[in-house]
Amino acid sequence: MFTETLELGKLADPAEFREKLNIAGEDPTLLKEELRMMTLIRKAEEKIGDMINEGQIQCPCHLTIGQEAIAAGVARHLRKTDRAFGTHRSHGHYLAPGNSVHGLFAEILGKATGCSKGMGGSMHLYGGESGFVGSVPIVAGTVSMAVGGGLAAKMDNKQENGKNSWDVGVTYFGDGAAEEGSVHESLNFASVFKIPVLFVCENNLFSSHLHINYRQSNDLVSRFAMAHNVNYRVVDGNDVVAVAKATKELLDVARAGEGPGFLEVVTYRWRGHVGPREDIDVGLKRGEELQHWKLRDPIKRLFEALEAEGHMSEKDFAALNEDVATEVNKAWEQAEKDPYPETSQLLTAVYATPKGGH
Ligand SMILES: Cc1ncc(C[n+]2csc(CCOP(=O)(O)OP(=O)(O)O)c2C)c(N)n1
């Protein structure tokens, strides 16, 4: 086992981990790319939020603002031949391996140019070329699928220099999803058969509107990995460097054929469970807590580290933000102009038994 932590402790405390990141030994060029990616995810979602407020979007959207470091940090070590699966909150998982913002916006608007041809919306994103097989809103619905993807990769048995170099299945899911039985079945199966799969549990402390302390006897989801003898790591999910490092440690083991990994990344979503509002969590008063978590901002902390080490100035960061905003706005304008699918396409991606058939 990689760690002996038995509860989240400091990791769940927004007064902790506010300082700039430790980037010693890291490649600054790579970090700047990840800073751009995290900014892209945030600005794309801020745009979606604004457009919901303007009444331009009809589709329910679950925003990941505040959690951007997880998608960016995990994606650093994924291959296009891996098989990653997402959830209802997967805009970041889709964008991080390089899928287009335009494809996301067009999908949310139901346009033919959307990443799922306008048939899926925000919760059914597809980026197969990048290794992002898809997202599904059935909570925990894709966890076992990723184990299946890992099993297929194990059977492919990819080799490099005479050693196992297996592709992996990856499943992103929330702390709420861990309350579904299929997560436990998936962990057990993956462990027993040494399936190369990375379980990425984004513990943002909430399932819809209920805090984990009201739902569970312990806020550490990794205890389920311990129970199934699965290697696990628990890290600050708002630290892209920590996320990437732990991802690599677990993937090295999985790709070598030595068993699955469980990465618990502790974070907090800034907006409501669904939609752009910060104050909409039914029955909850997140106000003060949210303001504390905003000080643990994954983007700000990475920029401050790059600035302190002389790799980036305020001016560079402003230029990056402007560049990303232009990309986002252009993508939105294009998506708005794009056509809707033809009515004749409605059933093309639907499974059905033909009349009289089997
Ligand atoms: C099987 C199933 N049960 C319930 C829901 C309704 N639902 C949608 S999201 C959600 C909460 C999920 O919480 P978590 O897994 O922690 O993910 P987060 O929203 O925090 O990212 C629920 C209960 C659903 N979509 N699927």
Short mmCIF file of N, CA, C and O in Angstrom, two decimals, residues 53-106:
data_model
loop_
_atom_site.label_atom_id
_atom_site.label_comp_id
_atom_site.label_asym_id
_atom_site.label_seq_id
_atom_site.Cartn_x
_atom_site.Cartn_y
_atom_site.Cartn_z
N ASN A 53 -27.54 31.49 -18.10
CA ASN A 53 -28.21 32.66 -17.53
C ASN A 53 -28.92 33.49 -18.59
O ASN A 53 -29.94 34.10 -18.33
N GLU A 54 -28.37 33.50 -19.80
CA GLU A 54 -29.01 34.25 -20.90
C GLU A 54 -30.13 33.46 -21.57
O GLU A 54 -30.72 33.92 -22.53
N GLY A 55 -30.34 32.22 -21.13
CA GLY A 55 -31.41 31.41 -21.71
C GLY A 55 -31.04 30.77 -23.04
O GLY A 55 -31.92 30.30 -23.78
N GLN A 56 -29.73 30.72 -23.36
CA GLN A 56 -29.31 30.16 -24.65
C GLN A 56 -29.14 28.65 -24.60
O GLN A 56 -29.03 28.00 -25.63
N ILE A 57 -29.04 28.09 -23.39
CA ILE A 57 -28.79 26.64 -23.25
C ILE A 57 -29.98 26.00 -22.54
O ILE A 57 -30.39 26.46 -21.47
N GLN A 58 -30.50 24.94 -23.12
CA GLN A 58 -31.65 24.25 -22.52
C GLN A 58 -31.21 23.00 -21.75
O GLN A 58 -31.96 22.43 -20.98
N CYS A 59 -29.99 22.55 -22.03
CA CYS A 59 -29.51 21.27 -21.52
C CYS A 59 -28.96 21.43 -20.09
O CYS A 59 -28.22 22.37 -19.82
N PRO A 60 -29.29 20.53 -19.15
CA PRO A 60 -28.69 20.65 -17.80
C PRO A 60 -27.17 20.46 -17.86
O PRO A 60 -26.69 19.55 -18.52
N CYS A 61 -26.44 21.35 -17.20
CA CYS A 61 -24.97 21.29 -17.23
C CYS A 61 -24.42 21.28 -15.81
O CYS A 61 -24.76 22.15 -15.00
N HIS A 62 -23.57 20.31 -15.52
CA HIS A 62 -22.92 20.18 -14.20
C HIS A 62 -21.51 20.71 -14.35
O HIS A 62 -20.68 20.10 -15.03
N LEU A 63 -21.23 21.83 -13.72
CA LEU A 63 -19.93 22.49 -13.94
C LEU A 63 -18.87 21.98 -12.97
O LEU A 63 -19.15 21.68 -11.81
N THR A 64 -17.64 21.96 -13.48
CA THR A 64 -16.53 21.40 -12.71
C THR A 64 -15.56 22.49 -12.23
O THR A 64 -14.46 22.21 -11.77
N ILE A 65 -16.04 23.74 -12.32
CA ILE A 65 -15.19 24.88 -11.92
C ILE A 65 -14.69 24.68 -10.48
O ILE A 65 -15.48 24.40 -9.58
N GLY A 66 -13.37 24.80 -10.31
CA GLY A 66 -12.74 24.55 -9.01
C GLY A 66 -12.02 23.21 -8.98
O GLY A 66 -11.15 22.97 -8.16
N GLN A 67 -12.39 22.30 -9.91
CA GLN A 67 -11.84 20.94 -9.90
C GLN A 67 -10.91 20.68 -11.09
O GLN A 67 -10.59 19.53 -11.39
N GLU A 68 -10.48 21.75 -11.79
CA GLU A 68 -9.81 21.59 -13.09
C GLU A 68 -8.49 20.83 -13.02
O GLU A 68 -8.05 20.24 -14.02
N ALA A 69 -7.80 20.87 -11.87
CA ALA A 69 -6.47 20.26 -11.80
C ALA A 69 -6.52 18.74 -11.95
O ALA A 69 -5.52 18.11 -12.33
N ILE A 70 -7.67 18.15 -11.65
CA ILE A 70 -7.75 16.69 -11.70
C ILE A 70 -7.68 16.20 -13.14
O ILE A 70 -6.83 15.37 -13.50
N ALA A 71 -8.56 16.75 -13.98
CA ALA A 71 -8.56 16.33 -15.40
C ALA A 71 -7.20 16.60 -16.03
O ALA A 71 -6.65 15.76 -16.75
N ALA A 72 -6.62 17.78 -15.74
CA ALA A 72 -5.34 18.15 -16.36
C ALA A 72 -4.21 17.25 -15.85
O ALA A 72 -3.37 16.79 -16.64
N GLY A 73 -4.19 16.99 -14.57
CA GLY A 73 -3.09 16.19 -13.98
C GLY A 73 -3.13 14.73 -14.39
O GLY A 73 -2.09 14.13 -14.67
N VAL A 74 -4.34 14.16 -14.45
CA VAL A 74 -4.44 12.75 -14.86
C VAL A 74 -4.09 12.63 -16.35
O VAL A 74 -3.33 11.74 -16.75
N ALA A 75 -4.60 13.57 -17.16
CA ALA A 75 -4.39 13.48 -18.62
C ALA A 75 -2.91 13.52 -18.98
O ALA A 75 -2.52 13.00 -20.02
N ARG A 76 -2.07 14.12 -18.11
CA ARG A 76 -0.64 14.19 -18.42
C ARG A 76 -0.07 12.80 -18.72
O ARG A 76 0.84 12.66 -19.53
N HIS A 77 -0.59 11.78 -18.07
CA HIS A 77 0.01 10.44 -18.21
C HIS A 77 -0.86 9.45 -18.97
O HIS A 77 -0.62 8.25 -18.92
N LEU A 78 -1.87 9.96 -19.66
CA LEU A 78 -2.72 9.05 -20.45
C LEU A 78 -2.28 8.99 -21.90
O LEU A 78 -1.69 9.94 -22.42
N ARG A 79 -2.57 7.86 -22.53
CA ARG A 79 -2.29 7.67 -23.95
C ARG A 79 -3.60 7.75 -24.73
O ARG A 79 -4.66 7.47 -24.17
N LYS A 80 -3.48 8.04 -26.01
CA LYS A 80 -4.69 8.07 -26.85
C LYS A 80 -5.30 6.68 -26.98
O LYS A 80 -6.47 6.53 -27.32
N THR A 81 -4.49 5.65 -26.70
CA THR A 81 -5.00 4.28 -26.80
C THR A 81 -5.57 3.77 -25.47
O THR A 81 -6.07 2.65 -25.40
N ASP A 82 -5.50 4.59 -24.41
CA ASP A 82 -6.18 4.23 -23.16
C ASP A 82 -7.69 4.41 -23.36
O ASP A 82 -8.12 4.98 -24.37
N ARG A 83 -8.47 3.95 -22.38
CA ARG A 83 -9.93 4.04 -22.54
C ARG A 83 -10.51 4.72 -21.30
O ARG A 83 -10.73 4.07 -20.28
N ALA A 84 -10.73 6.04 -21.42
CA ALA A 84 -11.21 6.81 -20.26
C ALA A 84 -12.71 7.06 -20.34
O ALA A 84 -13.25 7.31 -21.43
N PHE A 85 -13.36 6.99 -19.19
CA PHE A 85 -14.81 7.15 -19.11
C PHE A 85 -15.18 8.21 -18.07
O PHE A 85 -14.57 8.27 -17.00
N GLY A 86 -16.20 9.01 -18.39
CA GLY A 86 -16.59 10.09 -17.49
C GLY A 86 -18.00 9.96 -16.93
O GLY A 86 -18.62 8.90 -17.01
N THR A 87 -18.47 11.08 -16.40
CA THR A 87 -19.74 11.10 -15.65
C THR A 87 -20.64 12.24 -16.16
O THR A 87 -20.43 12.76 -17.24
N HIS A 88 -21.58 12.63 -15.29
CA HIS A 88 -22.42 13.79 -15.60
C HIS A 88 -21.60 15.09 -15.54
O HIS A 88 -22.02 16.11 -16.04
N ARG A 89 -20.43 15.07 -14.87
CA ARG A 89 -19.64 16.29 -14.67
C ARG A 89 -18.29 16.11 -15.39
O ARG A 89 -17.25 16.02 -14.77
N SER A 90 -18.33 16.05 -16.72
CA SER A 90 -17.12 15.61 -17.44
C SER A 90 -16.61 16.58 -18.50
O SER A 90 -15.80 16.19 -19.33
N HIS A 91 -17.04 17.84 -18.46
CA HIS A 91 -16.50 18.78 -19.47
C HIS A 91 -14.97 18.78 -19.43
O HIS A 91 -14.31 18.80 -20.45
N GLY A 92 -14.41 18.77 -18.21
CA GLY A 92 -12.96 18.81 -18.05
C GLY A 92 -12.29 17.51 -18.52
O GLY A 92 -11.24 17.55 -19.15
N HIS A 93 -12.93 16.37 -18.20
CA HIS A 93 -12.34 15.09 -18.62
C HIS A 93 -12.29 14.99 -20.14
O HIS A 93 -11.39 14.38 -20.70
N TYR A 94 -13.29 15.59 -20.79
CA TYR A 94 -13.35 15.58 -22.26
C TYR A 94 -12.32 16.54 -22.85
O TYR A 94 -11.62 16.20 -23.80
N LEU A 95 -12.19 17.73 -22.27
CA LEU A 95 -11.28 18.73 -22.85
C LEU A 95 -9.80 18.40 -22.59
O LEU A 95 -8.96 18.61 -23.47
N ALA A 96 -9.49 17.88 -21.41
CA ALA A 96 -8.08 17.73 -21.01
C ALA A 96 -7.23 16.91 -21.98
O ALA A 96 -6.07 17.27 -22.24
N PRO A 97 -7.73 15.81 -22.57
CA PRO A 97 -6.87 15.09 -23.53
C PRO A 97 -6.87 15.72 -24.92
O PRO A 97 -6.37 15.10 -25.86
N GLY A 98 -7.41 16.94 -25.05
CA GLY A 98 -7.25 17.66 -26.31
C GLY A 98 -8.48 17.75 -27.19
O GLY A 98 -8.38 18.16 -28.36
N ASN A 99 -9.65 17.37 -26.68
CA ASN A 99 -10.86 17.49 -27.50
C ASN A 99 -11.30 18.95 -27.60
O ASN A 99 -10.99 19.76 -26.73
N SER A 100 -12.06 19.26 -28.66
CA SER A 100 -12.29 20.68 -28.96
C SER A 100 -13.42 21.30 -28.15
O SER A 100 -14.43 20.67 -27.84
N VAL A 101 -13.21 22.57 -27.83
CA VAL A 101 -14.23 23.35 -27.10
C VAL A 101 -15.45 23.52 -27.99
O VAL A 101 -16.58 23.48 -27.52
N HIS A 102 -15.18 23.71 -29.28
CA HIS A 102 -16.30 23.86 -30.21
C HIS A 102 -17.18 22.61 -30.18
O HIS A 102 -18.42 22.69 -30.15
N GLY A 103 -16.56 21.42 -30.17
CA GLY A 103 -17.31 20.16 -30.12
C GLY A 103 -18.17 20.07 -28.86
O GLY A 103 -19.28 19.54 -28.88
N LEU A 104 -17.65 20.62 -27.75
CA LEU A 104 -18.39 20.63 -26.48
C LEU A 104 -19.59 21.59 -26.56
O LEU A 104 -20.72 21.22 -26.24
N PHE A 105 -19.31 22.82 -27.01
CA PHE A 105 -20.39 23.82 -27.08
C PHE A 105 -21.49 23.37 -28.04
O PHE A 105 -22.68 23.49 -27.75
N ALA A 106 -21.06 22.87 -29.22
CA ALA A 106 -22.05 22.45 -30.22
C ALA A 106 -22.89 21.30 -29.67
O ALA A 106 -24.10 21.23 -29.91
#
